[in-house]
């Protein structure tokens, strides 16, 4: 048995959500994790893999949709086929992360897994990696560990984690108990959380022994647990596709927070490492503006190879996937996304409402642009 916690550590990258608030740039066929949204020349999923590889080498598993197989392998050519888990349809995070845990448990029940979303922007990388090392050491003591992000503003867009007393874990000096997870608050409550100092953003990062993760899943979602274990038992056999096609469509849809994290916290099985790195989930086009500072002389953030933008007394974000000239005159905090078959015009203030436009387009049958 490998007694070194880091030697037992495997990373899982769930690459799922479409990111509807980033429509029409992010779509079902090309979700946001496949894009370079930071101007770095690197897509979000590639950057995620590169952050984790120094900790685990090739012990990385990616869970994504069948439609994204070629794109993911094109961006992560070092990924082995047996570590690429393809969903025939989205089933939310408990099924995705749970199946990864079950496959890893089938291969080695002593595995410690860490789940890190494919669409987050994080830095400095070394600070993040140190937080992950502390999380692994804490998980090895028999805890599900989350990395909480110290809030910089009173955000109503995230759930929060309330930390408790400090734990005494060798190799993890900042580890604490988690008292509870709390839902997205209103602005007054969020302001109180920030002032309190014991509340951290829930970024959906979880590190845990796979056996503990699965035991909580079995207790709280027995039908889901039974299904993923059946798939995992066939995963490294010739029967993989038949079992996956038969079982996966019938699995319940539920988030890992509700299926595992919140119930586990209620019985004292969850710990937290504070993440003192910068973190952004690139949730809307206002985030892209934050992550790609405008040039000093234009006040306009422009993304897109060969984008042709003229601005005069204007500010905001332009993302162009065409060669069309875009001229902006006397308009503040605008967001324009220009693609060959869809054009979005809004403002940073209303960037979160793009999701509602996508829902309306879907309801009206305009699915060809989604």
Tab-separated table of C-alpha atoms in Angstrom:
chain	number	residue	atom	x	y	z
A	1	UNK	CA	0.000	0.000	0.000
A	2	UNK	CA	1.221	3.484	-0.882
A	3	UNK	CA	1.346	5.438	2.395
A	4	UNK	CA	2.344	8.747	0.768
A	5	UNK	CA	-0.920	10.705	0.272
A	6	UNK	CA	0.391	12.513	-2.827
A	7	UNK	CA	1.442	9.178	-4.344
A	8	UNK	CA	-2.201	8.013	-4.078
A	9	UNK	CA	-3.576	11.237	-5.524
A	10	UNK	CA	-5.461	11.352	-8.840
A	11	UNK	CA	-7.115	14.406	-10.405
A	12	UNK	CA	-10.495	14.479	-12.124
A	13	UNK	CA	-11.483	17.317	-14.466
A	14	UNK	CA	-15.253	17.563	-15.024
A	15	UNK	CA	-15.681	19.360	-18.366
A	16	UNK	CA	-19.406	19.730	-18.669
A	17	UNK	CA	-21.432	22.919	-18.550
A	18	UNK	CA	-22.079	24.864	-21.741
A	19	UNK	CA	-21.705	28.255	-20.042
A	20	UNK	CA	-24.891	29.820	-21.379
A	21	UNK	CA	-24.002	33.268	-20.014
A	22	UNK	CA	-21.160	33.298	-22.553
A	23	UNK	CA	-23.425	32.683	-25.554
A	24	UNK	CA	-22.960	33.009	-28.514
A	25	UNK	CA	-19.226	32.385	-27.986
A	26	UNK	CA	-19.830	29.317	-25.811
A	27	UNK	CA	-22.276	26.795	-27.252
A	28	UNK	CA	-23.237	23.150	-26.853
A	29	UNK	CA	-20.791	22.124	-29.577
A	30	UNK	CA	-17.980	24.370	-28.298
A	31	UNK	CA	-18.427	25.076	-24.555
A	32	UNK	CA	-16.382	27.663	-22.724
A	33	UNK	CA	-13.676	25.280	-21.460
A	34	UNK	CA	-12.547	24.783	-25.088
A	35	UNK	CA	-11.924	28.522	-25.563
A	36	UNK	CA	-9.051	30.844	-24.676
A	37	UNK	CA	-10.967	33.440	-22.665
A	38	UNK	CA	-7.974	35.069	-20.998
A	39	UNK	CA	-5.891	36.084	-24.016
A	40	UNK	CA	-3.129	33.748	-22.799
A	41	UNK	CA	-3.044	31.570	-25.897
A	42	UNK	CA	-4.204	28.606	-23.785
A	43	UNK	CA	-7.719	27.220	-23.479
A	44	UNK	CA	-9.292	26.863	-20.034
A	45	UNK	CA	-9.132	23.043	-20.018
A	46	UNK	CA	-5.487	23.019	-21.120
A	47	UNK	CA	-4.598	25.506	-18.378
A	48	UNK	CA	-6.457	23.354	-15.829
A	49	UNK	CA	-4.526	20.237	-16.896
A	50	UNK	CA	-1.198	22.103	-16.780
A	51	UNK	CA	-1.908	23.318	-13.212
A	52	UNK	CA	-2.562	19.771	-12.017
A	53	UNK	CA	0.036	17.728	-13.933
A	54	UNK	CA	3.000	18.739	-11.687
A	55	UNK	CA	1.088	17.223	-8.734
A	56	UNK	CA	-0.064	13.969	-10.332
A	57	UNK	CA	1.810	13.366	-13.587
A	58	UNK	CA	-0.455	11.426	-15.933
A	59	UNK	CA	-2.937	10.444	-13.195
A	60	UNK	CA	-5.614	12.719	-14.666
A	61	UNK	CA	-9.143	11.722	-15.673
A	62	UNK	CA	-11.465	13.958	-17.735
A	63	UNK	CA	-15.259	13.589	-17.703
A	64	UNK	CA	-16.937	15.254	-20.686
A	65	UNK	CA	-19.657	14.822	-23.296
A	66	UNK	CA	-19.314	12.383	-26.191
A	67	UNK	CA	-19.585	15.312	-28.610
A	68	UNK	CA	-16.395	16.842	-27.174
A	69	UNK	CA	-14.171	13.763	-27.406
A	70	UNK	CA	-12.078	14.864	-30.375
A	71	UNK	CA	-11.762	18.465	-29.180
A	72	UNK	CA	-10.637	17.385	-25.696
A	73	UNK	CA	-8.121	14.867	-27.062
A	74	UNK	CA	-6.866	17.520	-29.479
A	75	UNK	CA	-6.140	19.842	-26.547
A	76	UNK	CA	-4.922	17.089	-24.203
A	77	UNK	CA	-3.102	14.619	-26.468
A	78	UNK	CA	-1.365	12.996	-23.485
A	79	UNK	CA	-4.697	11.842	-22.023
A	80	UNK	CA	-5.113	8.047	-22.155
A	81	UNK	CA	-8.392	6.661	-23.479
A	82	UNK	CA	-9.082	4.739	-20.259
A	83	UNK	CA	-8.958	8.077	-18.396
A	84	UNK	CA	-11.462	9.800	-20.705
A	85	UNK	CA	-15.018	9.309	-19.447
A	86	UNK	CA	-17.647	10.248	-22.033
A	87	UNK	CA	-21.217	11.104	-21.040
A	88	UNK	CA	-23.952	10.361	-23.579
A	89	UNK	CA	-25.999	13.112	-21.933
A	90	UNK	CA	-25.327	15.542	-19.058
A	91	UNK	CA	-26.315	14.239	-15.639
A	92	UNK	CA	-25.007	16.991	-13.327
A	93	UNK	CA	-21.927	16.810	-11.147
A	94	UNK	CA	-22.791	13.960	-8.746
A	95	UNK	CA	-22.975	11.408	-11.565
A	96	UNK	CA	-19.859	12.741	-13.302
A	97	UNK	CA	-17.675	12.958	-10.208
A	98	UNK	CA	-19.231	9.866	-8.667
A	99	UNK	CA	-18.471	7.727	-11.724
A	100	UNK	CA	-14.875	8.956	-11.764
A	101	UNK	CA	-14.597	8.062	-8.060
A	102	UNK	CA	-16.081	4.609	-8.678
A	103	UNK	CA	-13.697	3.858	-11.564
A	104	UNK	CA	-10.698	4.985	-9.526
A	105	UNK	CA	-11.913	2.952	-6.518
A	106	UNK	CA	-12.275	-0.141	-8.726
A	107	UNK	CA	-8.643	0.269	-9.813
A	108	UNK	CA	-7.276	1.076	-6.350
A	109	UNK	CA	-9.539	1.572	-3.293
A	110	UNK	CA	-6.792	3.565	-1.519
A	111	UNK	CA	-6.970	6.390	-4.105
A	112	UNK	CA	-7.443	9.996	-3.051
A	113	UNK	CA	-9.171	11.994	-5.782
A	114	UNK	CA	-9.410	15.700	-6.431
A	115	UNK	CA	-12.110	17.214	-8.633
A	116	UNK	CA	-11.317	20.531	-10.350
A	117	UNK	CA	-13.596	22.112	-12.958
A	118	UNK	CA	-12.213	22.681	-16.448
A	119	UNK	CA	-13.398	26.272	-16.770
A	120	UNK	CA	-11.753	28.214	-13.933
A	121	UNK	CA	-8.972	30.797	-14.074
A	122	UNK	CA	-6.510	30.561	-11.168
A	123	UNK	CA	-3.236	32.168	-10.162
A	124	UNK	CA	-0.529	32.137	-8.974
A	125	UNK	CA	-0.285	28.443	-9.820
A	126	UNK	CA	2.195	27.627	-7.046
A	127	UNK	CA	-0.173	29.007	-4.386
A	128	UNK	CA	-3.000	26.874	-5.795
A	129	UNK	CA	-0.777	23.788	-5.853
A	130	UNK	CA	0.214	24.278	-2.215
A	131	UNK	CA	-3.472	24.479	-1.255
A	132	UNK	CA	-4.084	21.208	-3.125
A	133	UNK	CA	-1.178	19.529	-1.293
A	134	UNK	CA	-2.699	20.587	2.035
A	135	UNK	CA	-6.079	19.291	0.874
A	136	UNK	CA	-4.559	15.895	0.002
A	137	UNK	CA	-2.853	15.614	3.407
A	138	UNK	CA	-6.161	16.476	5.099
A	139	UNK	CA	-8.150	14.030	2.948
A	140	UNK	CA	-5.754	11.271	3.995
A	141	UNK	CA	-7.027	11.673	7.584
A	142	UNK	CA	-10.519	10.637	6.425
A	143	UNK	CA	-12.113	13.889	5.319
A	144	UNK	CA	-13.809	15.273	2.242
A	145	UNK	CA	-11.896	18.504	1.706
A	146	UNK	CA	-13.004	21.584	-0.178
A	147	UNK	CA	-10.827	24.530	-1.150
A	148	UNK	CA	-12.732	27.696	-0.258
A	149	UNK	CA	-12.011	30.974	-2.010
A	150	UNK	CA	-11.580	34.031	0.188
A	151	UNK	CA	-14.299	36.420	-1.064
A	152	UNK	CA	-13.144	39.712	-2.561
A	153	UNK	CA	-16.658	41.173	-2.944
A	154	UNK	CA	-20.102	40.485	-1.480
A	155	UNK	CA	-21.100	38.261	-4.387
A	156	UNK	CA	-24.613	36.843	-4.694
A	157	UNK	CA	-23.516	34.548	-7.553
A	158	UNK	CA	-21.797	31.901	-5.404
A	159	UNK	CA	-22.649	29.577	-2.563
A	160	UNK	CA	-20.532	29.960	0.574
A	161	UNK	CA	-18.658	27.679	2.961
A	162	UNK	CA	-18.632	28.465	6.677
A	163	UNK	CA	-15.388	27.364	8.285
A	164	UNK	CA	-15.080	26.141	11.844
A	165	UNK	CA	-12.250	25.289	14.205
A	166	UNK	CA	-8.734	24.673	12.981
A	167	UNK	CA	-7.661	21.056	12.517
A	168	UNK	CA	-4.288	19.692	13.570
A	169	UNK	CA	-3.169	17.980	10.358
A	170	UNK	CA	0.528	17.383	9.620
A	171	UNK	CA	1.358	19.009	6.302
A	172	UNK	CA	-1.846	21.089	6.304
A	173	UNK	CA	-1.469	23.971	8.754
A	174	UNK	CA	-4.441	25.919	7.377
A	175	UNK	CA	-6.991	23.069	7.463
A	176	UNK	CA	-10.248	23.750	9.328
A	177	UNK	CA	-13.558	22.025	9.947
A	178	UNK	CA	-16.491	23.005	7.726
A	179	UNK	CA	-19.561	23.961	9.732
A	180	UNK	CA	-21.932	24.157	6.764
A	181	UNK	CA	-22.430	25.023	3.116
A	182	UNK	CA	-24.878	27.859	2.521
A	183	UNK	CA	-26.865	28.721	-0.608
A	184	UNK	CA	-26.362	31.825	-2.722
A	185	UNK	CA	-27.289	34.743	-0.425
A	186	UNK	CA	-28.905	38.094	-1.104
A	187	UNK	CA	-26.658	41.150	-1.113
A	188	UNK	CA	-27.117	42.105	2.554
A	189	UNK	CA	-26.365	38.580	3.738
A	190	UNK	CA	-23.355	38.328	1.411
A	191	UNK	CA	-21.999	41.572	2.821
A	192	UNK	CA	-22.285	40.119	6.312
A	193	UNK	CA	-20.439	36.981	5.214
A	194	UNK	CA	-17.522	39.015	3.884
A	195	UNK	CA	-17.333	41.131	7.041
A	196	UNK	CA	-17.497	38.019	9.241
A	197	UNK	CA	-14.343	36.480	7.753
A	198	UNK	CA	-15.377	32.849	8.284
A	199	UNK	CA	-17.245	32.487	4.990
A	200	UNK	CA	-15.561	31.471	1.736
A	201	UNK	CA	-16.844	31.059	-1.803
A	202	UNK	CA	-17.687	27.504	-2.804
A	203	UNK	CA	-15.693	26.899	-6.000
A	204	UNK	CA	-16.722	23.253	-6.289
A	205	UNK	CA	-13.229	21.897	-5.600
A	206	UNK	CA	-13.297	18.617	-3.666
A	207	UNK	CA	-10.460	16.327	-2.558
A	208	UNK	CA	-11.360	13.062	-0.829
A	209	UNK	CA	-10.595	9.368	-0.419
A	210	UNK	CA	-12.707	7.703	-3.105
A	211	UNK	CA	-14.037	5.216	-0.543
A	212	UNK	CA	-15.376	8.045	1.641
A	213	UNK	CA	-16.881	9.893	-1.335
A	214	UNK	CA	-18.688	6.731	-2.441
A	215	UNK	CA	-19.913	5.835	1.045
A	216	UNK	CA	-21.638	9.221	1.382
A	217	UNK	CA	-23.081	8.884	-2.108
A	218	UNK	CA	-24.449	5.436	-1.263
A	219	UNK	CA	-26.039	6.763	1.930
A	220	UNK	CA	-27.704	9.766	0.320
A	221	UNK	CA	-28.300	8.670	-3.301
A	222	UNK	CA	-28.411	4.853	-3.334
A	223	UNK	CA	-29.895	4.603	-6.852
A	224	UNK	CA	-27.172	6.831	-8.308
A	225	UNK	CA	-24.491	4.949	-6.375
A	226	UNK	CA	-25.683	1.565	-7.632
A	227	UNK	CA	-25.661	2.783	-11.235
A	228	UNK	CA	-22.180	4.259	-11.222
A	229	UNK	CA	-20.728	1.201	-9.476
A	230	UNK	CA	-22.257	-1.038	-12.153
A	231	UNK	CA	-20.650	1.116	-14.853
A	232	UNK	CA	-17.314	1.236	-13.027
A	233	UNK	CA	-17.228	-2.563	-12.659
A	234	UNK	CA	-17.398	-2.830	-16.464
A	235	UNK	CA	-15.202	0.179	-17.244
A	236	UNK	CA	-11.919	-1.608	-17.914
A	237	UNK	CA	-13.615	-4.515	-19.709
A	238	UNK	CA	-15.030	-5.154	-23.173
A	239	UNK	CA	-18.520	-4.557	-21.762
A	240	UNK	CA	-17.924	-0.877	-20.972
A	241	UNK	CA	-19.984	0.649	-23.799
A	242	UNK	CA	-22.963	-1.681	-23.394
A	243	UNK	CA	-23.241	-1.052	-19.657
A	244	UNK	CA	-22.671	2.704	-19.995
A	245	UNK	CA	-25.330	3.028	-22.720
A	246	UNK	CA	-27.825	1.018	-20.672
A	247	UNK	CA	-27.285	2.523	-17.211
A	248	UNK	CA	-26.215	6.152	-17.666
A	249	UNK	CA	-29.462	7.573	-19.173
A	250	UNK	CA	-31.475	6.427	-16.152
A	251	UNK	CA	-29.233	7.951	-13.474
A	252	UNK	CA	-30.729	10.710	-11.289
A	253	UNK	CA	-29.589	14.292	-11.896
A	254	UNK	CA	-28.206	15.971	-8.776
A	255	UNK	CA	-25.275	18.215	-7.891
A	256	UNK	CA	-22.384	16.806	-5.871
A	257	UNK	CA	-22.987	19.528	-3.257
A	258	UNK	CA	-26.458	18.155	-2.441
A	259	UNK	CA	-25.599	14.474	-2.894
A	260	UNK	CA	-22.351	14.425	-0.901
A	261	UNK	CA	-20.842	17.678	0.396
A	262	UNK	CA	-23.738	19.124	2.399
A	263	UNK	CA	-24.804	15.854	4.078
A	264	UNK	CA	-21.161	15.017	4.819
A	265	UNK	CA	-20.642	18.437	6.425
A	266	UNK	CA	-23.688	17.852	8.611
A	267	UNK	CA	-22.007	14.791	10.162
A	268	UNK	CA	-18.583	16.433	10.514
A	269	UNK	CA	-16.812	14.755	7.592
A	270	UNK	CA	-15.836	17.884	5.634
A	271	UNK	CA	-12.778	20.101	6.038
A	272	UNK	CA	-11.611	23.209	4.196
A	273	UNK	CA	-8.344	24.663	2.985
A	274	UNK	CA	-8.522	28.420	2.321
A	275	UNK	CA	-7.544	29.287	-1.238
A	276	UNK	CA	-5.457	32.436	-1.115
A	277	UNK	CA	-4.995	32.514	-4.904
A	278	UNK	CA	-7.046	34.547	-7.349
A	279	UNK	CA	-10.003	32.657	-8.791
A	280	UNK	CA	-12.598	33.377	-11.461
A	281	UNK	CA	-15.166	31.009	-12.920
A	282	UNK	CA	-15.516	33.190	-16.053
A	283	UNK	CA	-19.254	33.248	-15.497
A	284	UNK	CA	-20.140	36.028	-17.934
A	285	UNK	CA	-18.709	38.614	-20.313
A	286	UNK	CA	-18.061	41.051	-17.472
A	287	UNK	CA	-15.590	38.453	-16.169
A	288	UNK	CA	-13.846	38.409	-19.523
A	289	UNK	CA	-13.457	42.161	-19.171
A	290	UNK	CA	-11.858	41.675	-15.751
A	291	UNK	CA	-9.506	38.975	-16.990
A	292	UNK	CA	-8.444	40.833	-20.148
A	293	UNK	CA	-7.658	44.425	-19.174
A	294	UNK	CA	-8.423	47.028	-21.813
A	295	UNK	CA	-5.536	48.803	-23.459
A	296	UNK	CA	-4.853	52.138	-21.793
A	297	UNK	CA	-5.618	54.225	-24.845
A	298	UNK	CA	-8.930	52.585	-25.801
A	299	UNK	CA	-10.732	51.425	-22.616
A	300	UNK	CA	-11.930	48.552	-24.784
A	301	UNK	CA	-11.114	44.866	-24.284
A	302	UNK	CA	-10.958	43.147	-27.670
A	303	UNK	CA	-10.690	39.375	-28.149
A	304	UNK	CA	-10.593	37.482	-31.408
A	305	UNK	CA	-7.929	36.793	-33.989
A	306	UNK	CA	-8.017	39.558	-36.570
A	307	UNK	CA	-10.822	41.454	-34.779
A	308	UNK	CA	-11.483	44.835	-36.448
A	309	UNK	CA	-12.756	47.275	-33.853
A	310	UNK	CA	-12.884	51.079	-33.876
A	311	UNK	CA	-13.853	52.850	-30.660
A	312	UNK	CA	-14.281	56.527	-29.819
A	313	UNK	CA	-15.347	57.582	-26.322
A	314	UNK	CA	-16.451	53.995	-25.724
A	315	UNK	CA	-15.613	51.249	-23.222
A	316	UNK	CA	-16.423	47.598	-22.715
A	317	UNK	CA	-15.740	44.183	-24.223
A	318	UNK	CA	-15.797	43.052	-27.850
A	319	UNK	CA	-15.364	39.399	-28.833
A	320	UNK	CA	-15.246	38.926	-32.582
A	321	UNK	CA	-15.210	35.684	-34.532
A	322	UNK	CA	-15.693	37.451	-37.886
A	323	UNK	CA	-13.828	39.946	-40.036
A	324	UNK	CA	-16.676	42.437	-39.756
A	325	UNK	CA	-15.680	45.969	-38.742
A	326	UNK	CA	-17.287	46.960	-35.438
A	327	UNK	CA	-17.401	50.718	-34.730
A	328	UNK	CA	-18.388	51.945	-31.262
A	329	UNK	CA	-18.923	55.628	-30.584
A	330	UNK	CA	-19.980	57.229	-27.310
A	331	UNK	CA	-21.148	54.062	-25.549
A	332	UNK	CA	-20.014	52.864	-22.116
A	333	UNK	CA	-19.566	49.346	-20.684
A	334	UNK	CA	-20.898	47.673	-23.824
A	335	UNK	CA	-20.566	43.940	-24.496
A	336	UNK	CA	-20.583	42.843	-28.136
A	337	UNK	CA	-20.047	39.256	-29.272
A	338	UNK	CA	-20.006	38.845	-33.031
A	339	UNK	CA	-20.090	35.351	-34.567
A	340	UNK	CA	-20.994	34.278	-38.105
A	341	UNK	CA	-24.568	33.297	-37.193
A	342	UNK	CA	-25.398	35.214	-34.002
A	343	UNK	CA	-24.765	38.691	-32.582
A	344	UNK	CA	-25.049	39.639	-28.909
A	345	UNK	CA	-25.267	43.268	-27.781
A	346	UNK	CA	-25.642	44.011	-24.070
A	347	UNK	CA	-23.823	45.774	-21.221
A	348	UNK	CA	-21.606	44.525	-18.419
A	349	UNK	CA	-24.412	45.318	-15.971
A	350	UNK	CA	-26.760	42.933	-17.758
A	351	UNK	CA	-24.158	40.261	-18.614
A	352	UNK	CA	-25.723	37.720	-16.227
A	353	UNK	CA	-29.015	37.946	-18.158
A	354	UNK	CA	-27.580	36.321	-21.284
A	355	UNK	CA	-28.641	32.958	-19.842
A	356	UNK	CA	-32.285	34.080	-20.028
A	357	UNK	CA	-31.883	34.956	-23.707
A	358	UNK	CA	-30.538	31.463	-24.381
A	359	UNK	CA	-33.535	29.922	-22.596
A	360	UNK	CA	-35.919	32.050	-24.667
A	361	UNK	CA	-34.186	31.073	-27.912
A	362	UNK	CA	-34.415	27.416	-26.951
A	363	UNK	CA	-38.108	27.754	-26.119
A	364	UNK	CA	-38.779	29.410	-29.483
A	365	UNK	CA	-37.044	26.618	-31.376
A	366	UNK	CA	-33.946	28.566	-32.462
A	367	UNK	CA	-31.680	25.742	-31.354
A	368	UNK	CA	-29.436	25.943	-34.412
A	369	UNK	CA	-27.548	28.851	-32.805
A	370	UNK	CA	-27.236	27.243	-29.363
